Coordinates of C-alpha atoms in Angstrom, one line a residue:
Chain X
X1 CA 31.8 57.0 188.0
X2 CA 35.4 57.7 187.4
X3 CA 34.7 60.9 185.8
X4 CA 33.7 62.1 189.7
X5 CA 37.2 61.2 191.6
X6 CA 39.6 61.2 188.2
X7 CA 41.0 64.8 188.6
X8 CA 40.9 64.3 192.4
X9 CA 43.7 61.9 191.3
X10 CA 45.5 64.2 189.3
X11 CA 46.0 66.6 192.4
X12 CA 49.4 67.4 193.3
X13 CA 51.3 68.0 196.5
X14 CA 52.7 71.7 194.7
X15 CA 49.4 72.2 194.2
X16 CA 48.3 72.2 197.6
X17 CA 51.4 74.2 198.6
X18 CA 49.9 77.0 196.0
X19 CA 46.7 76.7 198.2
X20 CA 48.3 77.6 201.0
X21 CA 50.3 80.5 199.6
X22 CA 47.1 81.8 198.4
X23 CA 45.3 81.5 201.9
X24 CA 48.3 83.1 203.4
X25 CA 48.0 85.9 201.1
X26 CA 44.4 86.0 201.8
X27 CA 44.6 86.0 205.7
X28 CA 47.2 88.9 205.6
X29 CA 44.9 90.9 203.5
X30 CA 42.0 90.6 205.5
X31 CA 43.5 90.3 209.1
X32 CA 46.6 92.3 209.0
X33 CA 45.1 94.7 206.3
X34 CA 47.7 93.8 204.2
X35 CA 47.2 95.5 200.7
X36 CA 44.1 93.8 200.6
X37 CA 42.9 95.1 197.2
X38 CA 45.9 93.5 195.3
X39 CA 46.7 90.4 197.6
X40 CA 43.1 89.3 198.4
X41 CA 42.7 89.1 194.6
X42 CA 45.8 87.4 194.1
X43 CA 45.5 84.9 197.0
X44 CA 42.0 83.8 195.6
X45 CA 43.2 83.5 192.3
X46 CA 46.3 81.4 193.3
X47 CA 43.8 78.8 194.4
X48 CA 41.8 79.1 191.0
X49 CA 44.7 78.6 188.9
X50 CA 46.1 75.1 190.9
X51 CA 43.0 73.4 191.1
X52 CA 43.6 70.2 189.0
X53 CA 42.7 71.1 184.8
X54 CA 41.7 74.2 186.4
X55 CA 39.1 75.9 183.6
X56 CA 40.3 78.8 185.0
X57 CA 43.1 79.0 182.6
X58 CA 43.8 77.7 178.9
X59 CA 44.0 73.4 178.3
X60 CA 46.4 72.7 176.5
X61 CA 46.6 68.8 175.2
X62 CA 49.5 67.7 173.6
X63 CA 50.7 71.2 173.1
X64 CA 47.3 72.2 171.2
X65 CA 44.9 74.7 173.1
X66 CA 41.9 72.8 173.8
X67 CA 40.1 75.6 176.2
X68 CA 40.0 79.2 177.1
X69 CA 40.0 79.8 180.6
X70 CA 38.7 83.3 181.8
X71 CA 42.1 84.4 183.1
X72 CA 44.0 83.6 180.5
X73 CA 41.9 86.0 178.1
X74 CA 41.5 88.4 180.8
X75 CA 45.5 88.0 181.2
X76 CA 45.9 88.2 177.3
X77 CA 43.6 91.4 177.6
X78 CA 45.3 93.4 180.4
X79 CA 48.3 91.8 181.5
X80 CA 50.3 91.2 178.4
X81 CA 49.6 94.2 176.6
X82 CA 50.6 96.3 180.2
X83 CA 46.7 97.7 179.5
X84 CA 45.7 97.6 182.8
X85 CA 48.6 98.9 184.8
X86 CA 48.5 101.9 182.5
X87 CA 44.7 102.1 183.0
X88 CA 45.5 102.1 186.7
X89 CA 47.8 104.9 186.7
X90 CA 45.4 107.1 185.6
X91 CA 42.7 106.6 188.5
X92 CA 46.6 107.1 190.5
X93 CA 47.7 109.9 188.7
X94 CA 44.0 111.7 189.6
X95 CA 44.7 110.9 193.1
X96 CA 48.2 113.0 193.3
X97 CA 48.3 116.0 195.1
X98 CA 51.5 117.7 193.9
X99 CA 50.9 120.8 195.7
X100 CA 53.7 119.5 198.7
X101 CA 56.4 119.0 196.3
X102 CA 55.4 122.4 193.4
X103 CA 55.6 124.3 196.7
X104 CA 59.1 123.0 197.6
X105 CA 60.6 121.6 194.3
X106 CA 63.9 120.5 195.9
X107 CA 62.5 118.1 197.8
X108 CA 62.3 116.2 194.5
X109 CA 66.0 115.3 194.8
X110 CA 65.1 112.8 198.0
X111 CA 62.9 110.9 195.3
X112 CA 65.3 110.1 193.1
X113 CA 68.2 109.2 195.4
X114 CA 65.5 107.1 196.9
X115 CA 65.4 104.5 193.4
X116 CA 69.1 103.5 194.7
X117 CA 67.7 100.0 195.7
X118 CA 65.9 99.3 191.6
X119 CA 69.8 99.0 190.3
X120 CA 72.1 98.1 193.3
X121 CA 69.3 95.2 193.2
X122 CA 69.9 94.8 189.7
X123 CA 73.3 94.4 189.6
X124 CA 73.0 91.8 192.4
X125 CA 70.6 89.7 190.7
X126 CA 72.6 89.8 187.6
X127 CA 74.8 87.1 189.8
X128 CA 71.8 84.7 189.6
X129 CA 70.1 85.7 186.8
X130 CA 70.4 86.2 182.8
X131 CA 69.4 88.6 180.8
X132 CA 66.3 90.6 181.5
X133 CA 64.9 89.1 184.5
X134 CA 67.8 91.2 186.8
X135 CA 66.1 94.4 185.6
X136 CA 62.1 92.9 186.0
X137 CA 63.4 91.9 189.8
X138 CA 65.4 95.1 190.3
X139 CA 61.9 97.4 189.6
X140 CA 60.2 95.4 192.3
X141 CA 62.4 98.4 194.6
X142 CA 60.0 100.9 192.5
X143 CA 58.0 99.8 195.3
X144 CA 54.8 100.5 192.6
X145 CA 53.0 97.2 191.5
X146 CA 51.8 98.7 187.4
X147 CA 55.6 99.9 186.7
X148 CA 56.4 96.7 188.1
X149 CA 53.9 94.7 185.7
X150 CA 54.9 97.0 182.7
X151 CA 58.7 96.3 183.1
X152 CA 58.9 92.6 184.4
X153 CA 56.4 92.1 181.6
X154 CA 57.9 94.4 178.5
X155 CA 61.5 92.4 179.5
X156 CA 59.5 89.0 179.4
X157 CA 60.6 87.8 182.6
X158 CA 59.7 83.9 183.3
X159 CA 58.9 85.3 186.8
X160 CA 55.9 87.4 186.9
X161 CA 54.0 86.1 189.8
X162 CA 56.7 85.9 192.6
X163 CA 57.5 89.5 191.4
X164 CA 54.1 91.1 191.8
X165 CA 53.8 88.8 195.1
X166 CA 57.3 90.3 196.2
X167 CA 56.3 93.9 195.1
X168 CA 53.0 94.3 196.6
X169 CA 53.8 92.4 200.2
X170 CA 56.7 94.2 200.1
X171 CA 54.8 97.5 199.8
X172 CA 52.7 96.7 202.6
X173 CA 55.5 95.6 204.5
X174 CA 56.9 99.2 204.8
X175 CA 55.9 99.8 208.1
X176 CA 57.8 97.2 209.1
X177 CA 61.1 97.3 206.7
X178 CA 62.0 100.8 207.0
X179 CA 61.7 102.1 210.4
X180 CA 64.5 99.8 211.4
X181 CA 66.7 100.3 208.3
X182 CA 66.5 104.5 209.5
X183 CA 67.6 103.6 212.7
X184 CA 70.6 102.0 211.8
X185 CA 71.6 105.1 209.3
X186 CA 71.0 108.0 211.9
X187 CA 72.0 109.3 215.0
X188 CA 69.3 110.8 217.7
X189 CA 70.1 114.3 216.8
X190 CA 69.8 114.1 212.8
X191 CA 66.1 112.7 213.7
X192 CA 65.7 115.6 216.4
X193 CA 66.3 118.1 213.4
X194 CA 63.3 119.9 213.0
X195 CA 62.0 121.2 209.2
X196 CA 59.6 124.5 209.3
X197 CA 57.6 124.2 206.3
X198 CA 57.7 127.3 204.7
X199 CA 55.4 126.8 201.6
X200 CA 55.2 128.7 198.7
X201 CA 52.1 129.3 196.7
X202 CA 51.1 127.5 193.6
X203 CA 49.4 129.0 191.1
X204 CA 46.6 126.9 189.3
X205 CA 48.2 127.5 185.7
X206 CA 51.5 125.9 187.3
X207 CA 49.4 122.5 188.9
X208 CA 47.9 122.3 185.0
X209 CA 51.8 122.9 183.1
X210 CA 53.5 120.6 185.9
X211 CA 52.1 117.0 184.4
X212 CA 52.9 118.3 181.1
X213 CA 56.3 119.2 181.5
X214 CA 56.8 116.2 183.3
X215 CA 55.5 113.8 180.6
X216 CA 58.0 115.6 177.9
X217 CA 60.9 115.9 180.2
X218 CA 61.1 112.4 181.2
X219 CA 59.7 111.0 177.4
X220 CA 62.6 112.9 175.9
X221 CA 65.3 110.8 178.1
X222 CA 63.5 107.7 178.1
X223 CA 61.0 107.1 175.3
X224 CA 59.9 103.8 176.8
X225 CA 58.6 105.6 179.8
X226 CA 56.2 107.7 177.8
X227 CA 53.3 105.4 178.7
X228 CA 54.1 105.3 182.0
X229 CA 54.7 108.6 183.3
X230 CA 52.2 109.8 180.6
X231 CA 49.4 107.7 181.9
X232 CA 49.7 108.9 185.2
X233 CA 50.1 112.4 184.4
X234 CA 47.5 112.2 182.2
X235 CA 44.9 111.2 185.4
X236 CA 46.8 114.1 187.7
X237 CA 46.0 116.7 184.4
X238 CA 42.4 115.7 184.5
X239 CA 42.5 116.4 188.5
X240 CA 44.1 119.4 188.0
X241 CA 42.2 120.9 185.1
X242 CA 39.0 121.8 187.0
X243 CA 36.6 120.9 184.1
X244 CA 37.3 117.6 184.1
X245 CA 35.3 117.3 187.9
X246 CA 33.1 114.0 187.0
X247 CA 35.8 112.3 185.1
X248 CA 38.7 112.9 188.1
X249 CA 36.0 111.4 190.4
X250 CA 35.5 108.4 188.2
X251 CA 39.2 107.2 187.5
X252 CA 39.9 108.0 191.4
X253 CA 37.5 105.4 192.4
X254 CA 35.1 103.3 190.1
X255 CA 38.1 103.2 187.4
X256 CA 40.9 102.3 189.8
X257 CA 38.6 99.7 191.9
X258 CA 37.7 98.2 188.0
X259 CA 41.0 97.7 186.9
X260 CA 42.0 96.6 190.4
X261 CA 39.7 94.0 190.9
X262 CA 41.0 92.4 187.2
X263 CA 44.7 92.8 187.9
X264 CA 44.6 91.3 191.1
X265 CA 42.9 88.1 190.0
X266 CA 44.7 87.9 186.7
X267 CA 48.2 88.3 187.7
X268 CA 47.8 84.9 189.9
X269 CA 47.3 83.0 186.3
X270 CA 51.0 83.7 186.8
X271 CA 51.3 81.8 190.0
X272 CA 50.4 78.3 188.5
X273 CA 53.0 76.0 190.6
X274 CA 54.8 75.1 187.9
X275 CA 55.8 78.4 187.5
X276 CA 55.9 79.7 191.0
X277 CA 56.8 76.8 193.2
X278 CA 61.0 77.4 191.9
X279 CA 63.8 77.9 193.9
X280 CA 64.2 81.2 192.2
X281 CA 60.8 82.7 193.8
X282 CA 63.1 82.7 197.4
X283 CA 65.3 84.4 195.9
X284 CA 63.4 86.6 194.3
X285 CA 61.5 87.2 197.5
X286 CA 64.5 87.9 199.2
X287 CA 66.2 90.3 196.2
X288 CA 62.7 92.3 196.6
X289 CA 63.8 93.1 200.6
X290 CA 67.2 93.8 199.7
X291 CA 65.4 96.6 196.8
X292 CA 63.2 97.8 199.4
X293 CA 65.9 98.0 202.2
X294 CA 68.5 100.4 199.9
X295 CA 65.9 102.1 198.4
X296 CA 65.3 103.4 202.2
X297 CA 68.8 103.5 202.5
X298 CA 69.9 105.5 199.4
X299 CA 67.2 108.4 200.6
X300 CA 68.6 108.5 204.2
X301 CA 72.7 109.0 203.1
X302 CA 71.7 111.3 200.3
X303 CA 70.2 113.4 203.1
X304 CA 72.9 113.3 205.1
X305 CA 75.6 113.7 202.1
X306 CA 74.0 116.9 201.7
X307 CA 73.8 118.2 205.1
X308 CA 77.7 118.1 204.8
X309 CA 77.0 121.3 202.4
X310 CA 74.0 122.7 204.3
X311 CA 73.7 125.3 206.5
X312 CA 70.1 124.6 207.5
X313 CA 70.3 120.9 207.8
X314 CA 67.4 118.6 206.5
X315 CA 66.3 116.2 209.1
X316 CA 67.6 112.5 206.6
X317 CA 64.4 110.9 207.8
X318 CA 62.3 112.0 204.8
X319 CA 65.2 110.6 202.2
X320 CA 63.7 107.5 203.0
X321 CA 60.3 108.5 202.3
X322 CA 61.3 108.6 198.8
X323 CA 60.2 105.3 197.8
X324 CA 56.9 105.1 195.9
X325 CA 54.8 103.5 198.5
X326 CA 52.6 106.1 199.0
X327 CA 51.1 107.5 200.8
X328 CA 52.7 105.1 203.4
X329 CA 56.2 105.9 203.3
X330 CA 55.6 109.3 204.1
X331 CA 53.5 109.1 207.2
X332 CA 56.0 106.6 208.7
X333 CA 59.0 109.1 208.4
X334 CA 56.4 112.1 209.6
X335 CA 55.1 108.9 213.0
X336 CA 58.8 108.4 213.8
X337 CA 59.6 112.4 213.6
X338 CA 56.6 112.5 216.2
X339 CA 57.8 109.8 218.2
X340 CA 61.4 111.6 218.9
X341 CA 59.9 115.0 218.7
X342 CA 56.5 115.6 219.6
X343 CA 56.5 119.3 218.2
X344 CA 58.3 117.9 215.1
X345 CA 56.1 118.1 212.4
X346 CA 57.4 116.4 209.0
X347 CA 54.5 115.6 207.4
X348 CA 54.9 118.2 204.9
X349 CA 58.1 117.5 203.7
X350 CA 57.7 113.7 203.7
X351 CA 54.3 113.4 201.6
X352 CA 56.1 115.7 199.4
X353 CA 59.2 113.2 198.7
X354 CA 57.2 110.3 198.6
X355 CA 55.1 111.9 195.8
X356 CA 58.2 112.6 193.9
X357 CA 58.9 109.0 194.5
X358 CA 56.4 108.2 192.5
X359 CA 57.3 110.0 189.9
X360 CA 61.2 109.1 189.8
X361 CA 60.1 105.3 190.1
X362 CA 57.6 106.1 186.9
X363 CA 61.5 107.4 185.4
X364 CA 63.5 104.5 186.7
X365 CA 61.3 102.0 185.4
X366 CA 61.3 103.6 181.7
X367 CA 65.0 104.5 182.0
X368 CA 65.7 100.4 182.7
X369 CA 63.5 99.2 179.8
X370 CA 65.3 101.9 177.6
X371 CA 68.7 99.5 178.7
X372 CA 67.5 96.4 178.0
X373 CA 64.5 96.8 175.4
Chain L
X1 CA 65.9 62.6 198.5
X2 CA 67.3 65.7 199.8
X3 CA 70.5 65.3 198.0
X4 CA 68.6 64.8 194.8
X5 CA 66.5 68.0 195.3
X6 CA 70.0 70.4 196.7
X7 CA 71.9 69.1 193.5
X8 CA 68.7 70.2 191.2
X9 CA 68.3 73.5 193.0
X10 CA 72.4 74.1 192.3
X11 CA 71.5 73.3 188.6
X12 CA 69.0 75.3 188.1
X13 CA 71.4 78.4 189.1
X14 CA 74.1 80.4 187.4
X15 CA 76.4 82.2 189.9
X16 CA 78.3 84.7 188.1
X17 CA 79.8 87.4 190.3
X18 CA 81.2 89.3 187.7
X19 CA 78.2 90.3 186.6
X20 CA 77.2 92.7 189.3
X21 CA 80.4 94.1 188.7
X22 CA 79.7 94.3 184.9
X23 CA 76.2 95.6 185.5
X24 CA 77.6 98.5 187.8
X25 CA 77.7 100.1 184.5
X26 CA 74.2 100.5 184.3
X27 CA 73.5 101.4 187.7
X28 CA 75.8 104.8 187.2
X29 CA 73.8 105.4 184.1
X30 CA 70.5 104.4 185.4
X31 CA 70.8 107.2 188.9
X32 CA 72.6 109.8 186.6
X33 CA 69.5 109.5 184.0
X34 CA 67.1 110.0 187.3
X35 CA 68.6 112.8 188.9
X36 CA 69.4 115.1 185.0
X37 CA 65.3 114.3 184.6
X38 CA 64.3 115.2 188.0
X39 CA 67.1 118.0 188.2
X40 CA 65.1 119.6 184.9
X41 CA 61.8 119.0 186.2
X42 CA 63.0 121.1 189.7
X43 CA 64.5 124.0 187.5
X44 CA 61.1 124.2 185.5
X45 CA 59.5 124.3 188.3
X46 CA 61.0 127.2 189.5
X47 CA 60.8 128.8 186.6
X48 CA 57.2 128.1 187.1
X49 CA 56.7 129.5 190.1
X50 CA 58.7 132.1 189.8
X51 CA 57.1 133.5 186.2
X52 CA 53.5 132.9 187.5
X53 CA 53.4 133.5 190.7
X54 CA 55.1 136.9 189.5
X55 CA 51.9 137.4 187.3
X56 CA 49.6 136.7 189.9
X57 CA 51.1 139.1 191.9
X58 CA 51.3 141.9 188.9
X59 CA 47.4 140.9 188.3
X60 CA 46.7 142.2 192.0

C-alpha cells in the first residue's frame, strides 16, 4: 500500500515550480509559436526530469548508480560529446543560401560587428561568475542554440539548462528585443536611407569553393572551431555540390527534425530543479537579454561608424540583422524598412548579413573556446 | 524566512568588478579575431568572383 502514495510524498515544492516552467515553455511554443521545435521539447522534458525518482534520468543511491534513465544515455550520447549540435549543423548548413552575401561580400562586415554582445556579455558576467561559465553565458548572444551547447558544454559550465532556455527564448524573442533597441540607435532619416541591390553573379564553382575556404580560414585562427564551422559547411557543400540532391534533401529535413526532436528533450535532463531552480538562472536569463540587446546594438553603430567614411551611405538597420537568428533577424530589419518606406526594399541586404551572422557566430564561439580551452 | 533565503542568495555570489575590466582583454582579442577571419573570407571572395566570373565570361 505504501509503495502507491510513497513517492507522492517525496514531491517537492521546486519540483512543482519546474512543472510550471515547463508548461510555460510549452504554452509559448504552441500558442505564441515560440520556437516550438526546441521549447516544446524542452518544456515536456522539464516535467519528465522533476517527477519524483523520475526513471527518466539516472538513480543514484548513496552515490552509486542504481538506474539508467533514457535521457541521461540519450544526454551521454548527444549532449556531452556536442554530437548532436554538430549533427544539426549540417541539416543548417544544407539550408544556407549564401548567394545574398557571395553576391555582395562586404556585407559580411555587419556580421561580425554584430557578435559585439557574446564578449561585452562576457566580460559582465565575469563580475558574477568564475572561470568558464562567463564565456558559456556570453555565447548565448551567438543567438544559435548548437554553438551554444558545444561551447557552454566544452567549457563545462554547471549551467546548461538556463543557458539553452535563455538562448532559444531569447531567439524567438527577436521580434520583440530588437525592433526597440534600433529605434533608440537611429534617427528617421538613417532608416529612410534606401539600398539598391545591385547583385553580382555567382558562379557555381564559387558557391562549391566558398564553404571550403571558409572551413580553412576560420580552422586556421581557431582550431576549436573546426567542428563547428566545418559541420555546417560541410551540409551547405553537399547543397551546393549538385550531386549530392537526395542527401541535401535529407539533412534539410528528416536529419535536422531527428536530431531536433532528441536535443530538445535531452537538454531538459539539465533542468532538474536542483540544478535549475538557482539564483544564478535570473541572472543568467537576464545576462542572455543584455547579449542579445548589444549584439543588435554593435551592428547598428558599426553601420553608422562607417557611414562617417561613406559616400553612399548604408541604411544601419541591417547591422542589426547580423545576429544569427536567422532567418528572423533579417526579415525584421527588411518589416521595419517597409514600415518607414514602403518602396524601401532591404530584404536583400538583410538576409545577406544575417547569413554572415551565422557564420561569424560559428567563429566567435570557436575563437572563445580557443581562450579558455 | 526571507532574510534566511536573501543572505543564501548573497552567498552563493561572487561580485568582482574588476573582472569585466580584466576580461576587456579578451573582448579586444575576441572582435579583432572575428573581423581578420571574416576580413579574409571577404577578400577571397572577391578574388572568387572576380577570377571566375572572369572565366565565365572568357568561356562565352
Amino acid at each position: 500500500m505504501e509503495a502507491l502514495y510513497e513517492n507522492i510524498l517525496a514531491l517537492q515544492w521546486q519540483q512543482i515550480v519546474m512543472w510550471i516552467i515547463g508548461g510555460l515553455l510549452i504554452y509559448l511554443a504552441i500558442r505564441h509559436d515560440m520556437e516550438p521545435t526546441l521549447l516544446l521539447p524542452m518544456g515536456f522534458g522539464a516535467i519528465l526530469v522533476n517527477l519524483p525518482n523520475s526513471g527518466a534520468v539516472d538513480r543514484f543511491v548513496d552515490g552509486i548508480l542504481e538506474s539508467e534513465g533514457a535521457l541521461s544515455t540519450l544526454y551521454n550520447a548527444g549532449i556531452a560529446n556536442e554530437l548532436f549540435p554538430l549533427i544539426l549543423f549540417i541539416g543548417i548548413g544544407a539550408m544556407i543560401d549564401f548567394g545574398p552575401i557571395l553576391s555582395n561580400p562586404k556585407l559580411m562586415v555587419f556580421g561580425a560587428a554584430a557578435q559585439f554582445g557574446i564578449f561585452f556579455t562576457m566580460c559582465l558576467a565575469s563580475i558574477f561568475f568564475p572561470l568558464n561559465d562567463p564565456a558559456s553565458i556570453g555565447i548565448i548572444g551567438a543567438a544559435d542554440g548548437p554553438t551554444a551547447i558545444v561551447v557552454a558544454q566544452k567549457l563545462n559550465s554547471d549551467y546548461l539548462g538556463a543557458i539553452m532556455v535563455a538562448a532559444y527564448s531569447y531567439m524567438a524573442l527577436v521580434p520583440i528585443i530588437q525592433p526597440p533597441v534600433i529605434r533608440l540607435l537611429t534617427t528617421k532619416k538613417e532608416r529612410l536611407i534606401r539600398m539598391p541591390y545591385k547583385p553580382a553573379s555567382v558562379s557555381k564553382t564559387t558557391r562549391i569553393l566558398f564553404p571550403i575556404i571558409i572551413t580553412v580560414l576560420a580552422g586556421l585562427v581557431a582550431p576549436d572551431s573546426v567542428s563547428l564551422v566545418g559541420f555546417l559547411m560541410f551540409g551547405n557543400l553537399i547543397r551546393e555540390c549538385g550531386v549530392l540532391n537526395s542527401l541535401s534533401e535529407t539533412a534539410q529535413k528528416v536529419l535536422a527534425n531527428l536530431i531536433t526532436i532528441f536535443l530538445g528533450i535531452t537538454i531538459a535532463s539539465q533542468m532538474q530543479a536542483e540544478n535549475f531552480l538557482r539564483p544564478q538562472t535570473l541572472l543568467i536569463l537576464g545576462l542572455g537579454l543584455f547579449a542579445f540587446i548589444f549584439d543588435t546594438a554593435g551592428g547598428v553603430i558599426f553601420a553608422k561608424f562607417l557611414n562617417l567614411f561613406l559616400k553612399e551611405k548604408i541604411n544601419p538597420m541591417i547591422g542589426a540583422a547580423g545576429i544569427s537568428a536567422f532567418p528572423m533577424a533579417g526579415r525584421i530589419v527588411h518589416k521595419m524598412g517597409i514600415k518607414e518606406d514602403p518602396q524601401n526594399f532591404l530584404l536583400m541586404q538583410s538576409m545577406g548579413v544575417n547569413v554572415s551572422g551565422q557564420i561569424a557566430s560559428v567563429i566567435a564561439g570557436g575563437l572563445i573556446l580557443n581562450f579558455f580551452m | 524566512m526571507m532574510l534566511n533565503i536573501l543572505s543564501n542568495t548573497a552567498a552563493e555570489f561572487v561580485v568582482d568588478p574588476m573582472n569585466f575590466v580584466e576580461n576587456l582583454k579578451y573582448m579586444g582579442t575576441g572582435m579583432l579575431g572575428i573581423f581578420i577571419v571574416m576580413g579574409a573570407i571577404i577578400l577571397s571572395t572577391f578574388v572568387l568572383n572576380k577570377i571566375l566570373n572572369k572565366k565565365d565570361k572568357d568561356g562565352e
